[in-house]
XYZ file of C-alpha atoms in Angstrom:
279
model
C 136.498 82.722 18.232
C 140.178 83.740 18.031
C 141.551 86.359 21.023
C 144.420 88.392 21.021
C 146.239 88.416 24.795
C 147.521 92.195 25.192
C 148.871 92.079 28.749
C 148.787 89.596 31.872
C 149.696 90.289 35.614
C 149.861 88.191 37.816
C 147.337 88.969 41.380
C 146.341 87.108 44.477
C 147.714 83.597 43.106
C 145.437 84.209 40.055
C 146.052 86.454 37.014
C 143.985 89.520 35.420
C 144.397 89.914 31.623
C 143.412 91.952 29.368
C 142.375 90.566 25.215
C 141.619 91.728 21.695
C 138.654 90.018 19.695
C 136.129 90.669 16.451
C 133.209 90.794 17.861
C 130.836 89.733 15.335
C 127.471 91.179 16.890
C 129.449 94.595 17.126
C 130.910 94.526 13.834
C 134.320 95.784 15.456
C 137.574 94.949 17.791
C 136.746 94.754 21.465
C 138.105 94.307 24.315
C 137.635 92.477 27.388
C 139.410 92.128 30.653
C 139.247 88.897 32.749
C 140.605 87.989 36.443
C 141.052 84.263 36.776
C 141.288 83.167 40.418
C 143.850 80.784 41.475
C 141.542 78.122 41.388
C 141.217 77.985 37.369
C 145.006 77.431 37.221
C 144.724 73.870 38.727
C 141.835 72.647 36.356
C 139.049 73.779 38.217
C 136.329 75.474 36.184
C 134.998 77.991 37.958
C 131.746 80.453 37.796
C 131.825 84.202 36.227
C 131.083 87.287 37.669
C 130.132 89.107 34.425
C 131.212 93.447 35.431
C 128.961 96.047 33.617
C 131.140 99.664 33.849
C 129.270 102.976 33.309
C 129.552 106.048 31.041
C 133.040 106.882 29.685
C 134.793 103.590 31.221
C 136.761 100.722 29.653
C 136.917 97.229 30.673
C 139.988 98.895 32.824
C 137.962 100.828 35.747
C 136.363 97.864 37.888
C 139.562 96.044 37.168
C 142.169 98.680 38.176
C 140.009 100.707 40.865
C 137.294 97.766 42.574
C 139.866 95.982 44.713
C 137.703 92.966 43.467
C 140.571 89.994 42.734
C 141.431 89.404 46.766
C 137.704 88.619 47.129
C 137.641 87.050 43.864
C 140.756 84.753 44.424
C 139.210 82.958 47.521
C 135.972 82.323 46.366
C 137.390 81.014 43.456
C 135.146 83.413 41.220
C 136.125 84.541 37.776
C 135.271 88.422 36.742
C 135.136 89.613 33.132
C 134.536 93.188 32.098
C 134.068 94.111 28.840
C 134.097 97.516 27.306
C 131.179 99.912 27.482
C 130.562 100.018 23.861
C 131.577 99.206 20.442
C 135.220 101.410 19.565
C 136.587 102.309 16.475
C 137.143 105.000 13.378
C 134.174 103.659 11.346
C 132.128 103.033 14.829
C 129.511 106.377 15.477
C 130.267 108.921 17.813
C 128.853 112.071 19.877
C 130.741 114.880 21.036
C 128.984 114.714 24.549
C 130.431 111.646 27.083
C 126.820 110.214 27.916
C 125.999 108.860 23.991
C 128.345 107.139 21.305
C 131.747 105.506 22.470
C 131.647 105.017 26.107
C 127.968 104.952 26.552
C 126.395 102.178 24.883
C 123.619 101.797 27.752
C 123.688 98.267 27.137
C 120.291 98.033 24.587
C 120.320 96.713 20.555
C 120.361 99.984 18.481
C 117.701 100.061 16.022
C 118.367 103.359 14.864
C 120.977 105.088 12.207
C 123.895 105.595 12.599
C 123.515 103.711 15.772
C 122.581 100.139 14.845
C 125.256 99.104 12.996
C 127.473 98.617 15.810
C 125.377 99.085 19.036
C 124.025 95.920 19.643
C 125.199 95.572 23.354
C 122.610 93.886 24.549
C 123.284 90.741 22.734
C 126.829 90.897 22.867
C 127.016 90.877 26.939
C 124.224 88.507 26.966
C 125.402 85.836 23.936
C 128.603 86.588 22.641
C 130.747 87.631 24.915
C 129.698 84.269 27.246
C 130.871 81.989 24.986
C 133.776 83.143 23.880
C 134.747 83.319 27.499
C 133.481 79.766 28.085
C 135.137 78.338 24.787
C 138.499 79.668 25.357
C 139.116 79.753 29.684
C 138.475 77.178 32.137
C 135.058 78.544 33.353
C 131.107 76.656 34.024
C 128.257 77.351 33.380
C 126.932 79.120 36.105
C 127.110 83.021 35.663
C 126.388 86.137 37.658
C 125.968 89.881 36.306
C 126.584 93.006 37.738
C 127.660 96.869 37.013
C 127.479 100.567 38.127
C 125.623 102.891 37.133
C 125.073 102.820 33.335
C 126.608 99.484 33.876
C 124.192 98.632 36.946
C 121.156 99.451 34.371
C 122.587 97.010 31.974
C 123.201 94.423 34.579
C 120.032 94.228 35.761
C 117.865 94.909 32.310
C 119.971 91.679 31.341
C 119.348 89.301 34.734
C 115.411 90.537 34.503
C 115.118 89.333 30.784
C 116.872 86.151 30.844
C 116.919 84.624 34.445
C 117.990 81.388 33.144
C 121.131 82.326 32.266
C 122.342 83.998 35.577
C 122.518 82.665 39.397
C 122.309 86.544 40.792
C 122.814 90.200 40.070
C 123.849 93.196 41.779
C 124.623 96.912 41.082
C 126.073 99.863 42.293
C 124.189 102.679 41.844
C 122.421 101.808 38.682
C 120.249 103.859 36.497
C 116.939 102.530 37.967
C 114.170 104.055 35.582
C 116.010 105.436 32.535
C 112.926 106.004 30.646
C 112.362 108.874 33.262
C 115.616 110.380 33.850
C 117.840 112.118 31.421
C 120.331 110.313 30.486
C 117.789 107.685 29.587
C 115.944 109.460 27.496
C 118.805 110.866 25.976
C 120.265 107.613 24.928
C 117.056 105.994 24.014
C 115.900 108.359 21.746
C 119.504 108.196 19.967
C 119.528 104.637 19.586
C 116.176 103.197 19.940
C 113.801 105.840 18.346
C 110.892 108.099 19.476
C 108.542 105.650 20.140
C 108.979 104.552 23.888
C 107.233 101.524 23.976
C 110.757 100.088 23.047
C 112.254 102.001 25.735
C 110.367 99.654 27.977
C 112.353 96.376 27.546
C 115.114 98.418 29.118
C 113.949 99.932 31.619
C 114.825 97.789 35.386
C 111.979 99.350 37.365
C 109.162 98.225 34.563
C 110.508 94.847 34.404
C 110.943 94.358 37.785
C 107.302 95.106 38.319
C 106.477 92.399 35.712
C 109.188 89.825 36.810
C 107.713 86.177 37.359
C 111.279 84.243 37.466
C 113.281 85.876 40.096
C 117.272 86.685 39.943
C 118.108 87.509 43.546
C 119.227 91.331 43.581
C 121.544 93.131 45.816
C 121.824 97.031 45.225
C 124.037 99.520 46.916
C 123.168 103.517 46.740
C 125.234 106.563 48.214
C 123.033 108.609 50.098
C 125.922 111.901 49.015
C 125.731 110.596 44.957
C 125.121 113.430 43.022
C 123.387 111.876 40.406
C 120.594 110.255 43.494
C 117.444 112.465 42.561
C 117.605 113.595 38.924
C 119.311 110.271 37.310
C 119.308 107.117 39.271
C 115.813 107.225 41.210
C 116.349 104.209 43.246
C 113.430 104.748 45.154
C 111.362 103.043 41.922
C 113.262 100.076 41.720
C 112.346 99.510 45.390
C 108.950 100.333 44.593
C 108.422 98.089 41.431
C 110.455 95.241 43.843
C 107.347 95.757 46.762
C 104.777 95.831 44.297
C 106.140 92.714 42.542
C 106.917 91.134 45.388
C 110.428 90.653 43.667
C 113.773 89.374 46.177
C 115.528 92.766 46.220
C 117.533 93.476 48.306
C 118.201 97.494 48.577
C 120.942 98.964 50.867
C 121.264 102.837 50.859
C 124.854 104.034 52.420
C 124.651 107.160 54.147
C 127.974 109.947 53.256
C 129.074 107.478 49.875
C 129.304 108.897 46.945
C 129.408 107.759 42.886
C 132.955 106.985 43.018
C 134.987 104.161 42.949
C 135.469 104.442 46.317
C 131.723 103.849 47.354
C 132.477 100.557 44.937
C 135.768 98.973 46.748
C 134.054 99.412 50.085
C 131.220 96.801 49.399
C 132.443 95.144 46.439
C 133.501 92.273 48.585
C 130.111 92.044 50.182
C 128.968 91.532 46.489
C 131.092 88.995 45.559
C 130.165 87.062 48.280
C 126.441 87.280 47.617
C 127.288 85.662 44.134
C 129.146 83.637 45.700
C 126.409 82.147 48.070
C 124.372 81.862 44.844
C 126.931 79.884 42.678
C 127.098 77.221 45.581
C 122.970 77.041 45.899
C-alpha cells in the first residue's frame, strides 16, 4: 500500500495533498487528492468525506473549485477525491468526453476492452478506503458524495452498502441513468446489452428497493442544462416517496451545473455529514 506524495499546501490550519498509487483493482497509477483538517495534525483521527467528480474531471476540480477545506477545517472532516477513472497508455479510451478516461460512471466493467481496468466500483468502495485509513490518521466512520456523474456514483455506492457510510449527498447527480443518455451510453460500453445489469446502478431503482437507509441530501439547479434530458431528478424523488426512503431533495431556482452552484451549498453539505458523523 505504498503512495507517492506529489504536492502539499498548506489551507485553513490543515493541508490538501495530492498522491500517486498502483491501484491494484484498476490495474494502473492513480491518483487521489486528500484535505486533512487541522484536527488530524494533533493525533486526532478524524471521519472522511469520500468526493465523487463527474465527466472529464480529476481528483483536482472539487479540490481547487468547491471552497470545501474552510468548512472542512472546523468540523474537523477529512475529504478525499479520487480520479474519475482508471488513466494511462495501455488503459482504453473513446474519442467522445462522456466514455473512457474521465468517465468511468463509477460501475465494474464486464465488458472488452473495458473490464480490464474499469472496475470503479470496487475501487471507491474497497480500495481506495483502506489505503486512506492505513496510511493517514482517519476512523472509521465515512461519508460519500459527488456531482453529477460523480453524484450517481455516490449514491449507487451509499444505496448498496449502507454499512459502510454515515450519509450521502450529491449535486446534481445522474438520477436514472438507465433512462437518460449518457447512461445508456456508458452502460452499454462497459456493462453489455443486457440491462438487467444496468439495474445495480441505477439510484432511482435502488432507492425504491432500499430497506437500510443512508440519509440523503440532494441539491438541483432549476437553470442546469442537463435537468430534463440527463439528470431526471424528479425520479429519485419519486422512488424516495414510494420507498418511503429519508431524502432529502432541495431544487435551487437560477443555479446552474457549475462549480459555482457547488461552492454555494457545499458547506451546507458538509455540515449534514457532519451532524451524521457525531450521531
Amino acid at each position: 500500500m505504498s503512495i507517492e506524495n506529489l504536492s502539499s499546501n498548506k489551507s485553513f490550519a490543515g493541508w490538501h495533498k495530492q498522491y500517486n498509487h498502483y491501484a491494484e483493482t484498476l490495474s494502473c497509477t492513480m491518483r487521489f487528492a486528500i484535505y486533512l483538517p487541522p484536527q488530524a495534525a494533533n493525533g486526532q483521527k478524524v471521519p472522511v468525506l469520500y468526493w465523487l467528480s463527474g465527466l472529464t474531471c480529476t481528483d483536482e476540480n472539487f479540490m481547487q473549485k468547491a471552497g470545501a477545506h474552510r468548512a472542512a477545517a472546523e468540523l474537523g472532516v477529512a475529504i478525499v477525491a479520487p480520479d474519475t477513472s482508471p488513466r494511462g497508455e495501455d488503459v482504453a479510451d473513446d474519442e467522445s468526453y462522456d466514455l473512457g478516461q474521465g468517465a468511468g460512471f463509477f460501475v465494474n466493467a464486464t465488458e472488452a476492452p473495458w473490464s480490464s481496468h474499469y472496475q470503479m466500483y470496487n475501487y471507491v468502495v474497497n480500495e481506495l478506503p483502506a489505503l486512506i485509513e492505513a496510511n493517514f490518521p482517519v476512523n472509521d466512520q465515512r461519508a460519500i458524495a459527488g456531482h453529477s456523474m460523480g453524484g450517481h456514483g455516490a449514491l449507487v455506492i451509499a444505496l448498496r452498502n449502507p454499512q459502510r457510510y454515515c450519509s450521502v449527498s450529491a449535486f446534481s447527480p445522474i438520477s436514472n441513468p438507465m433512462n437518460c443518455p449518457w447512461g445508456k451510453k456508458a452502460f452499454t460500453a462497459y456493462l453489455g446489452e443486457d440491462t438487467h445489469s444496468w439495474r445495480d446502478y441505477d439510484a432511482s431503482l435502488l432507492m425504491r428497493e432500499a430497506t437500510q437507509p443512508v440519509p440523503a441530501l440532494v441539491d438541483q439547479g432549476e437553470a442546469d442544462r442537463f435537468l430534463t434530458e440527463q439528470l431526471q431528478p424528479e425520479r429519485l424523488e419519486a422512488a424516495a416517496t414510494d420507498s418511503g426512503y429519508p431524502l432529502q431533495l432541495r431544487r435551487h431556482e437560477g443555479y446552474d451545473h457549475s462549480y459555482y452552484f457547488i461552492s454555494s451549498f457545499i458547506d451546507e453539505h458538509l455540515r449534514f455529514h457532519a451532524n451524521h458523523f457525531n450521531k
